[in-house]
Coordinates of C-alpha atoms in Angstrom, one line a residue:
M1 CA -43.2 77.5 135.9
S2 CA -46.5 75.9 133.3
I3 CA -49.2 73.9 135.0
S4 CA -52.9 73.4 133.8
T5 CA -55.3 73.0 136.5
S6 CA -58.7 70.4 136.1
E7 CA -61.1 70.6 133.4
N8 CA -63.7 71.8 135.7
N9 CA -61.8 74.7 137.0
N10 CA -60.6 76.0 133.4
N11 CA -63.6 78.5 133.9
S12 CA -63.7 79.3 137.3
F13 CA -62.0 82.3 139.7
P14 CA -59.4 81.6 140.6
P15 CA -58.3 79.3 137.8
F16 CA -57.2 77.0 140.1
T17 CA -57.6 75.8 143.9
R18 CA -55.8 75.4 147.4
N19 CA -55.8 71.2 146.1
D20 CA -54.1 73.0 142.3
I21 CA -51.2 74.1 144.3
E22 CA -50.7 71.0 147.0
N23 CA -50.2 69.1 144.5
M24 CA -47.6 71.8 142.2
A25 CA -45.4 71.4 145.8
T26 CA -43.8 69.8 148.2
D27 CA -44.9 69.4 151.6
S28 CA -42.2 71.7 153.1
S29 CA -42.3 74.6 150.2
F30 CA -46.0 74.6 151.0
E31 CA -45.6 74.9 154.5
K32 CA -43.1 77.2 154.1
G33 CA -45.2 79.7 151.8
E34 CA -48.4 78.5 154.3
D35 CA -46.3 80.9 156.8
I36 CA -45.4 83.6 154.5
F37 CA -48.9 83.9 153.1
V38 CA -50.4 83.9 156.7
A39 CA -48.1 86.7 157.2
Q40 CA -48.8 88.6 154.5
G41 CA -46.0 88.6 152.7
V42 CA -47.3 89.4 149.5
Q43 CA -47.6 92.5 148.5
E44 CA -48.6 94.8 146.1
L45 CA -50.6 92.0 144.6
V46 CA -52.4 93.1 141.8
K47 CA -54.7 91.5 138.5
T48 CA -54.5 93.2 134.8
K49 CA -56.9 91.1 132.6
N50 CA -55.6 87.7 133.1
R51 CA -52.6 88.4 134.4
F52 CA -51.8 88.7 138.2
D53 CA -48.0 90.6 139.7
A54 CA -46.8 90.7 143.3
V55 CA -43.4 91.0 145.2
V56 CA -42.8 88.8 148.2
Y57 CA -41.0 88.7 150.5
G58 CA -39.4 85.8 152.0
S59 CA -35.7 85.6 152.7
Q60 CA -35.4 88.7 150.9
K61 CA -38.0 90.5 148.1
Y62 CA -38.6 88.8 145.0
A63 CA -41.1 89.7 141.7
V64 CA -44.0 87.1 141.1
Y65 CA -46.0 86.8 138.4
L66 CA -49.0 84.3 136.6
I67 CA -50.5 84.1 133.4
N68 CA -53.7 82.6 133.2
E69 CA -53.8 81.4 129.0
A70 CA -57.3 79.5 128.6
G71 CA -56.7 77.3 132.0
E72 CA -52.8 77.2 131.5
L73 CA -51.1 78.7 134.0
H74 CA -47.3 80.1 133.3
F75 CA -45.7 80.8 137.2
N76 CA -42.9 82.7 137.5
C77 CA -40.9 83.9 140.3
N78 CA -37.1 85.4 140.5
C79 CA -35.8 83.7 143.3
P80 CA -32.9 80.9 143.0
Y81 CA -34.8 78.1 143.6
G82 CA -34.3 75.0 142.2
H83 CA -35.7 72.2 143.8
E84 CA -39.0 70.0 143.3
G85 CA -42.0 71.7 142.7
I86 CA -43.1 75.5 142.9
C87 CA -41.4 78.2 145.5
K88 CA -42.7 79.2 148.6
H89 CA -43.1 82.9 147.4
L90 CA -45.5 81.5 144.0
I91 CA -47.3 78.7 146.8
A92 CA -48.2 82.3 149.0
F93 CA -48.4 84.4 145.6
A94 CA -51.1 81.8 144.8
L95 CA -52.8 81.2 148.3
T96 CA -53.5 85.1 148.4
I97 CA -54.9 85.5 145.2
I98 CA -57.3 82.4 146.0
D99 CA -58.1 84.3 149.3
G100 CA -59.2 87.5 146.3
N101 CA -56.6 89.8 148.7
Y102 CA -55.7 92.3 145.5
K103 CA -56.4 95.0 143.4
E104 CA -57.8 95.3 139.9
A105 CA -55.9 97.6 137.0
G106 CA -57.9 100.2 136.2
Q107 CA -59.2 100.6 132.7
D108 CA -57.2 103.5 130.9
I109 CA -59.4 106.4 130.3
T110 CA -58.0 107.4 126.9
P111 CA -56.7 104.9 124.4
T112 CA -52.5 104.8 124.5
L113 CA -51.1 106.7 121.5
S114 CA -49.0 105.0 119.3
E115 CA -45.6 106.3 118.7
N116 CA -46.4 107.9 115.6
E117 CA -49.8 109.3 116.6
F118 CA -48.1 111.6 119.3
K119 CA -45.7 112.0 117.7
S120 CA -47.8 113.9 114.8
R121 CA -49.9 115.5 117.7
Y122 CA -46.8 116.7 119.5
S123 CA -45.8 118.5 116.5
K124 CA -48.8 120.4 116.2
I125 CA -49.1 121.8 119.5
P126 CA -48.1 125.4 119.7
S127 CA -44.6 125.7 121.5
K128 CA -46.9 128.2 124.3
K129 CA -48.3 125.4 125.3
K130 CA -45.6 123.2 125.4
L131 CA -43.5 125.5 127.5
L132 CA -46.7 126.0 129.6
F133 CA -47.3 122.1 130.5
L134 CA -43.4 121.8 131.3
K135 CA -43.3 124.5 133.4
Q136 CA -46.4 123.2 135.8
L137 CA -44.4 119.6 135.8
L138 CA -41.2 121.2 137.4
D139 CA -43.3 123.4 139.4
R140 CA -44.8 120.1 140.9
D141 CA -41.6 117.9 141.3
H142 CA -38.4 118.9 142.6
D143 CA -36.8 115.8 141.7
L144 CA -37.9 116.4 138.0
R145 CA -36.3 119.9 138.4
Q146 CA -33.2 118.3 138.8
Q147 CA -33.3 116.3 135.9
F148 CA -33.9 119.2 133.8
M149 CA -31.0 121.1 135.0
A150 CA -28.6 118.4 133.8
F151 CA -30.5 117.5 130.9
S152 CA -30.3 121.5 129.6
D153 CA -26.8 122.3 130.7
D154 CA -25.8 118.8 129.3
K155 CA -22.9 118.1 132.1
T156 CA -22.2 114.8 130.9
E157 CA -20.4 116.7 128.0
K158 CA -17.3 117.0 130.5
P159 CA -18.0 114.0 133.0
D160 CA -14.8 114.6 134.5
T161 CA -16.0 118.1 136.2
I162 CA -18.9 116.6 137.7
I163 CA -18.5 113.4 139.1
G164 CA -18.0 112.7 142.7
E165 CA -18.1 108.9 142.5
K166 CA -15.1 106.6 142.3
I167 CA -15.6 102.9 141.0
E168 CA -12.2 102.0 142.3
D169 CA -13.2 103.5 145.6
V170 CA -16.9 101.2 145.6
K171 CA -15.7 98.8 144.7
F172 CA -12.8 97.9 147.0
G173 CA -15.2 99.2 149.7
I174 CA -18.3 97.2 149.3
N175 CA -15.5 94.4 148.9
A176 CA -14.0 95.2 151.8
K177 CA -17.4 95.6 154.2
L178 CA -19.0 92.1 152.7
S179 CA -15.3 89.6 153.5
N180 CA -15.9 91.2 157.0
I181 CA -19.0 90.1 158.1
D182 CA -19.2 88.3 161.0
L183 CA -21.8 85.4 160.8
D184 CA -20.9 83.7 164.0
N185 CA -22.3 86.9 166.0
L186 CA -25.7 87.9 164.4
C187 CA -27.9 90.4 165.5
Y188 CA -31.3 89.1 165.5
D189 CA -34.4 88.8 167.6
Y190 CA -35.5 85.3 166.6
D191 CA -39.1 86.3 167.8
N192 CA -39.5 88.7 165.5
Y193 CA -38.5 86.8 162.5
N194 CA -41.0 84.4 163.2
H195 CA -43.3 86.7 163.9
D196 CA -43.0 88.5 160.3
Y197 CA -43.0 85.4 158.8
G198 CA -44.4 82.1 160.8
Y199 CA -42.5 79.6 162.7
R200 CA -38.6 78.3 161.3
D201 CA -36.0 76.7 162.1
Y202 CA -33.0 78.5 163.8
W203 CA -31.0 78.1 160.7
E204 CA -33.6 80.1 158.3
V205 CA -34.1 83.0 160.6
E206 CA -30.0 82.9 160.6
Y207 CA -29.7 83.2 157.1
D208 CA -32.4 86.0 157.1
A209 CA -30.6 87.3 159.6
A210 CA -27.6 87.1 157.6
I211 CA -29.1 88.5 154.3
D212 CA -30.1 91.8 155.9
E213 CA -26.7 92.4 157.2
I214 CA -25.3 91.5 153.8
K215 CA -28.3 94.4 152.7
R216 CA -27.5 96.7 155.0
E217 CA -23.5 97.1 154.2
M218 CA -25.1 97.7 150.3
D219 CA -27.6 99.9 151.3
P220 CA -25.6 102.9 151.1
Y221 CA -24.6 103.1 148.0
I222 CA -27.9 101.7 146.6
S223 CA -29.2 105.1 148.4
S224 CA -27.0 107.7 146.8
I225 CA -27.7 105.4 143.2
T226 CA -31.5 106.0 143.9
D227 CA -30.5 110.0 145.1
Y228 CA -28.1 110.4 142.3
I229 CA -30.7 109.1 139.7
K230 CA -33.6 111.2 141.7
K231 CA -31.2 114.5 140.4
G232 CA -30.6 113.5 136.5
N233 CA -27.1 112.2 137.8
L234 CA -26.9 108.9 135.8
L235 CA -23.0 108.8 135.4
D236 CA -22.7 108.9 139.3
A237 CA -25.2 106.4 139.9
I238 CA -23.7 103.6 136.9
R239 CA -20.2 104.7 138.1
I240 CA -21.7 103.3 141.9
L241 CA -23.6 100.7 140.3
L242 CA -19.8 99.5 138.6
G243 CA -18.4 99.7 141.7
L244 CA -20.6 97.3 143.9
Y245 CA -20.7 94.9 140.8
E246 CA -17.3 94.6 140.9
G247 CA -16.6 94.6 144.2
V248 CA -19.2 91.4 144.9
Q249 CA -17.1 89.2 142.8
N250 CA -14.2 87.2 144.5
L251 CA -15.7 87.6 148.0
P252 CA -14.5 85.0 150.3
D253 CA -16.8 81.7 151.3
L254 CA -17.8 83.0 154.9
D255 CA -20.3 81.2 156.4
N256 CA -21.2 80.0 160.3
D257 CA -21.0 76.8 162.4
N258 CA -24.6 76.2 161.1
C259 CA -23.6 76.5 156.9
I260 CA -26.6 78.6 156.3
F261 CA -24.5 79.4 152.8
D262 CA -23.3 76.3 152.1
G263 CA -20.4 77.1 150.0
E264 CA -23.0 80.1 147.9
Y265 CA -22.3 83.3 149.7
N266 CA -20.7 84.6 146.7
N267 CA -23.5 83.6 144.6
E268 CA -26.5 85.2 147.4
V269 CA -24.5 88.2 147.1
Q270 CA -24.7 88.3 143.5
A271 CA -28.5 87.6 144.1
I272 CA -29.3 90.6 146.3
L273 CA -27.2 93.0 143.5
N274 CA -29.3 91.3 140.3
V275 CA -32.5 92.6 142.1
Y276 CA -30.7 96.0 143.2
M277 CA -30.1 95.9 139.3
C278 CA -33.6 95.4 138.5
D279 CA -35.0 97.8 140.9
I280 CA -32.6 100.8 139.6
S281 CA -33.3 100.4 135.7
K282 CA -36.7 100.4 136.6
A283 CA -36.1 103.3 138.4
I284 CA -33.5 104.7 135.1
S285 CA -37.0 104.4 133.0
N286 CA -39.0 106.8 134.8
I287 CA -37.0 110.0 134.4
V288 CA -35.4 111.9 131.0
A289 CA -32.2 111.5 129.8
S290 CA -30.3 113.5 127.0
D291 CA -28.9 111.1 124.6
K292 CA -25.8 112.4 125.4
A293 CA -25.8 111.2 129.1
V294 CA -26.7 107.7 128.2
L295 CA -24.2 107.3 125.6
E296 CA -21.9 108.4 128.2
I297 CA -23.4 105.4 130.3
I298 CA -23.5 102.9 127.5
T299 CA -19.4 104.1 126.8
L300 CA -18.7 103.8 130.6
I301 CA -20.1 100.2 131.0
F302 CA -18.2 98.7 127.6
E303 CA -14.5 100.8 128.9
R304 CA -15.1 98.4 131.9
I305 CA -16.2 95.5 129.9
S306 CA -13.4 96.3 127.7
F307 CA -10.6 96.9 130.7
Y308 CA -11.3 93.3 132.1
N309 CA -12.0 91.6 129.2
N310 CA -8.2 92.4 128.2
Q311 CA -6.3 91.8 131.3
N312 CA -3.1 90.8 132.5
L313 CA -3.6 89.2 135.9
S314 CA -0.5 89.4 138.1
E315 CA 0.0 87.4 141.5
G316 CA -2.4 88.4 143.6
K317 CA -4.9 90.3 141.4
E318 CA -8.7 88.7 140.9
E319 CA -9.9 88.2 137.7
I320 CA -13.6 90.3 137.6
N321 CA -15.9 89.0 135.2
Y322 CA -19.1 91.5 133.2
S323 CA -21.4 89.3 132.5
I324 CA -23.4 90.9 129.4
K325 CA -26.4 89.2 129.9
E326 CA -27.2 90.7 133.6
F327 CA -26.9 94.2 131.7
E328 CA -29.8 93.4 130.1
L329 CA -32.6 95.2 131.6
L330 CA -30.9 98.1 132.0
F331 CA -29.8 98.6 128.5
Q332 CA -33.6 97.6 127.4
T333 CA -34.6 101.4 129.8
L334 CA -31.8 102.8 127.7
V335 CA -32.4 101.9 124.3
I336 CA -35.3 104.5 123.9
N337 CA -34.7 106.3 120.3
N338 CA -32.7 104.7 117.3
G339 CA -29.2 106.4 117.6
I340 CA -28.7 104.8 120.9
A341 CA -29.4 101.4 119.3
H342 CA -27.1 101.7 116.6
F343 CA -24.4 103.3 119.6
L344 CA -25.1 100.3 121.5
Y345 CA -25.0 97.8 119.1
Q346 CA -21.9 99.3 117.9
K347 CA -20.3 98.9 121.4
I348 CA -21.7 95.0 121.3
Q349 CA -20.0 94.5 117.8
E350 CA -16.5 95.9 119.1
N351 CA -16.2 94.2 121.5
K352 CA -17.7 91.1 120.0
L353 CA -20.0 90.5 122.5
E354 CA -22.9 89.0 120.1
S355 CA -23.4 85.7 122.1
L356 CA -26.8 83.7 123.5
A357 CA -25.7 86.0 126.4
A358 CA -26.6 89.4 124.4
A359 CA -29.9 88.3 122.4
Y360 CA -32.7 89.4 124.3
I361 CA -30.6 93.0 124.1
L362 CA -30.5 92.9 120.6
L363 CA -33.6 91.9 119.6
N364 CA -34.3 95.0 121.6
I365 CA -31.9 96.9 119.6
A366 CA -33.5 95.8 116.6
K367 CA -36.8 96.6 117.5
V368 CA -36.8 99.7 118.8
A369 CA -34.4 100.9 115.4
D370 CA -37.3 99.0 113.1
N371 CA -33.9 96.3 111.7
E372 CA -36.5 93.9 110.4
K373 CA -33.2 91.8 109.0
L374 CA -31.3 92.1 112.1
W375 CA -34.1 91.1 114.4
K376 CA -34.5 88.0 112.2
E377 CA -30.9 87.0 112.2
T378 CA -30.7 87.3 115.4
A379 CA -33.6 85.2 116.2
E380 CA -32.7 82.8 113.8
T381 CA -28.8 82.8 115.5
Y382 CA -30.7 82.0 119.4
A383 CA -33.8 80.0 118.9
G384 CA -32.4 76.7 118.5
L385 CA -30.1 77.5 121.8
D386 CA -33.6 79.9 123.6
A387 CA -37.3 78.7 124.3
K388 CA -38.9 82.5 124.2
I389 CA -36.8 83.3 121.6
A390 CA -38.1 80.2 119.4
K391 CA -41.2 81.1 120.2
Q392 CA -41.2 84.9 118.9
L393 CA -39.7 83.4 116.0
L394 CA -42.3 81.4 115.2
E395 CA -45.2 84.1 116.3
K396 CA -43.5 86.4 114.0
Y397 CA -43.4 83.9 110.7
D398 CA -47.0 82.9 111.9
S399 CA -48.3 86.9 111.5
K400 CA -46.2 86.7 108.5
N401 CA -47.6 83.8 107.0
A402 CA -44.1 83.0 106.3
V403 CA -45.7 78.7 106.5
S404 CA -42.5 77.6 105.3
D405 CA -40.5 79.1 107.9
F406 CA -43.0 78.6 110.6
N407 CA -42.9 75.0 109.8
R408 CA -39.1 74.7 109.8
I409 CA -39.3 76.7 113.2
A410 CA -41.6 74.0 114.5
K411 CA -39.9 71.1 114.5
M412 CA -37.0 72.9 116.1
A413 CA -38.6 74.0 118.7
F414 CA -40.7 71.3 119.0
N415 CA -37.7 68.5 118.9
N416 CA -35.9 70.9 121.6
W417 CA -38.5 71.9 124.1
A418 CA -42.0 69.7 123.2
D419 CA -43.2 70.3 126.7
E420 CA -43.1 73.8 126.1
F421 CA -44.5 73.9 122.9
D422 CA -46.8 70.8 121.7
K423 CA -49.9 73.4 122.9
Y424 CA -48.5 76.3 120.7
L425 CA -48.2 74.1 117.7
V426 CA -51.6 72.1 118.2
D427 CA -53.3 75.8 118.2
H428 CA -51.0 76.7 115.2
L429 CA -50.1 74.1 113.1
D430 CA -51.8 73.3 109.7
K431 CA -53.2 69.8 110.5
E432 CA -53.4 68.6 107.2
K433 CA -49.8 69.8 105.9
Q434 CA -48.2 68.7 109.1
E435 CA -49.8 65.9 110.3
D436 CA -47.1 64.3 111.0
L437 CA -45.5 66.8 113.8
F438 CA -49.2 67.8 114.9
V439 CA -49.8 64.0 116.1
K440 CA -46.7 64.3 117.9
A441 CA -46.9 67.7 119.6
L442 CA -51.1 66.3 120.2
K443 CA -49.5 63.2 121.6
N444 CA -47.1 64.9 124.1
Y445 CA -49.4 67.3 124.7
V446 CA -52.0 64.3 125.7
S447 CA -49.9 62.9 128.0
K448 CA -48.6 65.7 129.9
K449 CA -51.5 66.9 131.0
Q450 CA -53.7 63.7 130.7
N451 CA -56.0 65.5 128.3
I452 CA -59.4 63.3 127.8
T453 CA -60.5 66.2 125.8
H454 CA -57.8 66.7 123.3
Y455 CA -57.1 62.4 123.6
R456 CA -60.8 62.4 121.6
I457 CA -58.8 64.5 118.6
L458 CA -55.9 62.5 119.0
K459 CA -57.9 59.2 118.5
S460 CA -58.9 60.7 115.4
Y461 CA -55.8 60.5 114.1
L462 CA -54.8 56.8 115.1
T463 CA -54.6 53.7 113.9
K464 CA -56.5 50.5 115.7
E465 CA -53.1 49.6 116.7
E466 CA -51.6 53.0 117.6
T467 CA -54.3 53.4 119.9
L468 CA -54.0 50.4 121.7
A469 CA -50.4 51.1 121.8
Y470 CA -51.3 54.6 122.9
V471 CA -53.6 53.6 126.2
D472 CA -51.6 50.8 127.5
K473 CA -48.4 53.3 127.8
F474 CA -50.6 54.4 131.1
K475 CA -50.7 51.5 132.4
E476 CA -48.6 52.3 135.9
S477 CA -50.6 53.0 139.1
Y478 CA -49.5 56.5 138.8
H479 CA -51.6 57.0 136.1
A480 CA -54.4 54.8 136.7
V481 CA -57.2 57.4 136.8
F482 CA -56.1 58.8 133.2
Y483 CA -55.7 55.1 132.1
V484 CA -59.2 54.1 133.2
Q485 CA -60.3 57.5 131.6
L486 CA -58.9 55.8 128.4
L487 CA -60.1 52.8 128.4
E488 CA -63.6 53.9 129.4
I489 CA -63.4 56.0 126.0
E490 CA -62.0 52.5 124.2
K491 CA -65.1 50.4 126.2
R492 CA -62.2 48.1 127.7
F493 CA -64.3 47.5 130.7
E494 CA -62.8 43.7 131.1
E495 CA -59.7 46.6 131.9
I496 CA -60.8 48.9 134.0
R497 CA -62.0 45.7 136.4
T498 CA -58.2 45.0 135.9
C499 CA -57.2 48.4 137.1
V500 CA -59.4 48.5 139.7
I501 CA -58.7 45.1 141.5
K502 CA -55.0 46.5 140.8
N503 CA -55.7 49.7 143.0
I504 CA -58.3 48.6 145.7
D505 CA -56.3 50.9 148.3
S506 CA -56.1 54.0 145.9
Y507 CA -57.2 57.3 147.0
D508 CA -59.1 57.9 143.8
I509 CA -61.0 54.2 144.0
E510 CA -64.1 55.6 143.7
N511 CA -62.7 57.2 140.5
L512 CA -61.8 53.9 138.8
I513 CA -64.2 52.0 139.6
K514 CA -67.7 54.7 138.5
P515 CA -66.9 53.7 134.8
I516 CA -68.1 50.0 135.4
L517 CA -71.0 50.4 138.5
N518 CA -73.6 49.1 136.0
I519 CA -71.1 46.9 134.0
Y520 CA -69.9 44.7 137.0
P521 CA -72.3 45.1 139.6
E522 CA -71.7 42.6 141.5
D523 CA -68.2 42.8 141.7
C524 CA -68.5 46.8 142.3
F525 CA -70.5 46.0 145.4
N526 CA -68.5 43.5 146.7
I527 CA -65.1 45.8 145.9
I528 CA -66.7 48.8 147.4
V529 CA -68.4 46.8 150.3
K530 CA -64.8 45.5 151.1
I531 CA -63.2 48.8 151.5
N532 CA -65.9 50.2 153.9
N533 CA -65.2 46.5 155.9
K534 CA -61.9 47.1 156.1
A535 CA -61.8 51.4 157.3
M536 CA -64.7 50.4 160.1
N537 CA -61.5 47.3 161.4
G538 CA -59.1 50.1 161.1
Y539 CA -57.6 51.6 164.0
G540 CA -57.9 55.2 164.8
K541 CA -60.6 55.7 162.9
N542 CA -62.0 59.7 162.9
R543 CA -64.0 61.7 160.8
G544 CA -61.3 61.9 158.0
T545 CA -62.2 58.1 157.8
Y546 CA -65.9 58.7 157.8
Q547 CA -65.4 61.1 155.1
T548 CA -63.8 59.0 152.8
M549 CA -65.7 56.0 153.3
V550 CA -68.5 58.1 152.3
K551 CA -67.5 58.7 148.6
T552 CA -67.3 55.0 147.8
L553 CA -70.8 54.7 149.9
T554 CA -72.4 57.2 147.5
L555 CA -70.8 55.1 144.5
L556 CA -73.8 51.9 145.6
K557 CA -77.0 53.8 145.1
N558 CA -75.8 54.4 141.6
I559 CA -75.1 50.3 141.1
T560 CA -79.0 50.1 140.2
S561 CA -79.3 46.2 140.4
K562 CA -78.1 46.6 144.3
K563 CA -80.5 49.2 145.7
N564 CA -81.6 47.1 147.8
E565 CA -78.9 45.3 148.8
A566 CA -76.8 49.3 149.6
D567 CA -79.9 50.3 152.0
V568 CA -78.9 47.3 154.1
F569 CA -75.5 47.6 154.3
F570 CA -76.2 51.5 154.6
S571 CA -78.6 50.3 157.9
S572 CA -75.7 48.3 159.3
L573 CA -73.3 51.1 159.2
Y574 CA -75.4 53.7 160.8
N575 CA -76.9 51.2 163.4
H576 CA -73.1 50.2 164.0
K577 CA -72.1 49.1 168.1
P578 CA -70.8 50.6 169.5
N579 CA -72.7 53.8 168.2
L580 CA -70.5 56.0 165.7
P581 CA -72.3 60.0 165.6
A582 CA -69.6 61.3 163.1
L583 CA -70.3 58.3 160.8
K584 CA -73.8 58.3 161.2
D585 CA -73.4 62.5 160.6
E586 CA -71.4 61.8 157.1
M587 CA -73.9 59.4 156.1
R588 CA -77.3 61.9 156.4
K589 CA -74.8 64.9 155.1
A590 CA -74.4 62.0 152.1
K591 CA -78.2 61.7 152.1
L592 CA -77.1 57.9 152.3
M593 CA -80.6 57.1 154.8
D594 CA -83.7 57.6 153.4
F595 CA -84.8 60.3 156.8

């Protein structure tokens, strides 16, 4: 999710405030996110230049990140939340950043070598020195020794003699366990759950307890996978993973009396496995594996894909579906050289899996294999279906100064995803040669972000009639502040006055009335007096009421011709009977009284 904070915050740090976060979320989500924040559910928060990364523990563990691009904030969380506003995990994440509770990634002491530089320098190092370095690594790390032995023995050459894990056993074992969880008799301590995450309803606690129970059933398998990876036995690790992948499908639709899963039990279980698959892929990226081991793994995965793609479902058998998209990160981890890239590409072609689901895998294959043609063909094929691929393709054409291709993709991208590409196109299009698309993108960006700085640029491209029509689009009350800002630039002050009268009870009234204080001094004075008299005559006045009053009262001091009348009104409020100490205090703090 991308948002833009107020211009005043663009150069401050952090680049957003608590109010910004509240405005991005529903009240319910904000409260839940605040509970996670208070319970210190945000962990491993690291800042690297303009990016933050963390792990948030809500109902389960989720990865979050934030990228700040010149005041435009790009939030992301891998939870399944799909409702209005940002999720509770991102709220807790943002509040922790505001709190300053993060670490900054250290600078590299040594510049990172490119692949070619490393190969060149490595080839010149004496073999004796390489062996000494290897021995020191192996002496220090037991798991690395296991990986080295698996690598040197090349055990994958005869996989049947070393594999003790059977996919079918794992598949049926985990399916049976997950099919028989008793969700009506979960064991949990309500007070402990609330202590960890703050107050929640009983159904939320039951949901978390159910998620924990699912993980307890899966964790022994995940532990075995982790142990195999540490020892360099990737084939057994992947066999268990594939067994889990198949076993979590076709589960009964379990639930309890409170309907905590609401018919989504299968999807919840698969979401948990997807998180585990990401962790497993990252763990594999940290070990040393021979090419043969990797090729055996790829072969095994595609054997399962082929088997189920060609299965004839007899009575009583349930369908197993493999989605290559869900193996995207694993394949990216495994493809480390041209040979493996070529092999994986062959398997994808053989199984006729060249599709949008495989697009990022194919792009990575092309990148590793340094196959510019394949990368371009893949990106061109799927750019119209995926905004991120379209962005990559635009950046590629921009770097190569391929103007015609850039403009073609730019037009397509804006037509498909105007809100995602407007700012990029404003920054990268040739304004003279692509004026029509530039103006469309600029209009969209100004409307979406309600950005006055960019409106001033847009104004120079519009005729008088077009300007009038554009500004009038924002007449509705929910655009009132931006509408007044536009009217002020256009010097349409009578319409600002009309807008102020229409929105006299608006929380933003001080921003609406400010531009016309000295243009319609009498009207503005009377409006502000009316607002504050109404507040004084209302029920349930408190300090918050007086703080709101002071915002508009302060404006009276800016009406040049009404200074004396303003002082008289201030005095009447200050000396109100009965005495209002909180109002007096707020007026003194705002320096409304001359003492």
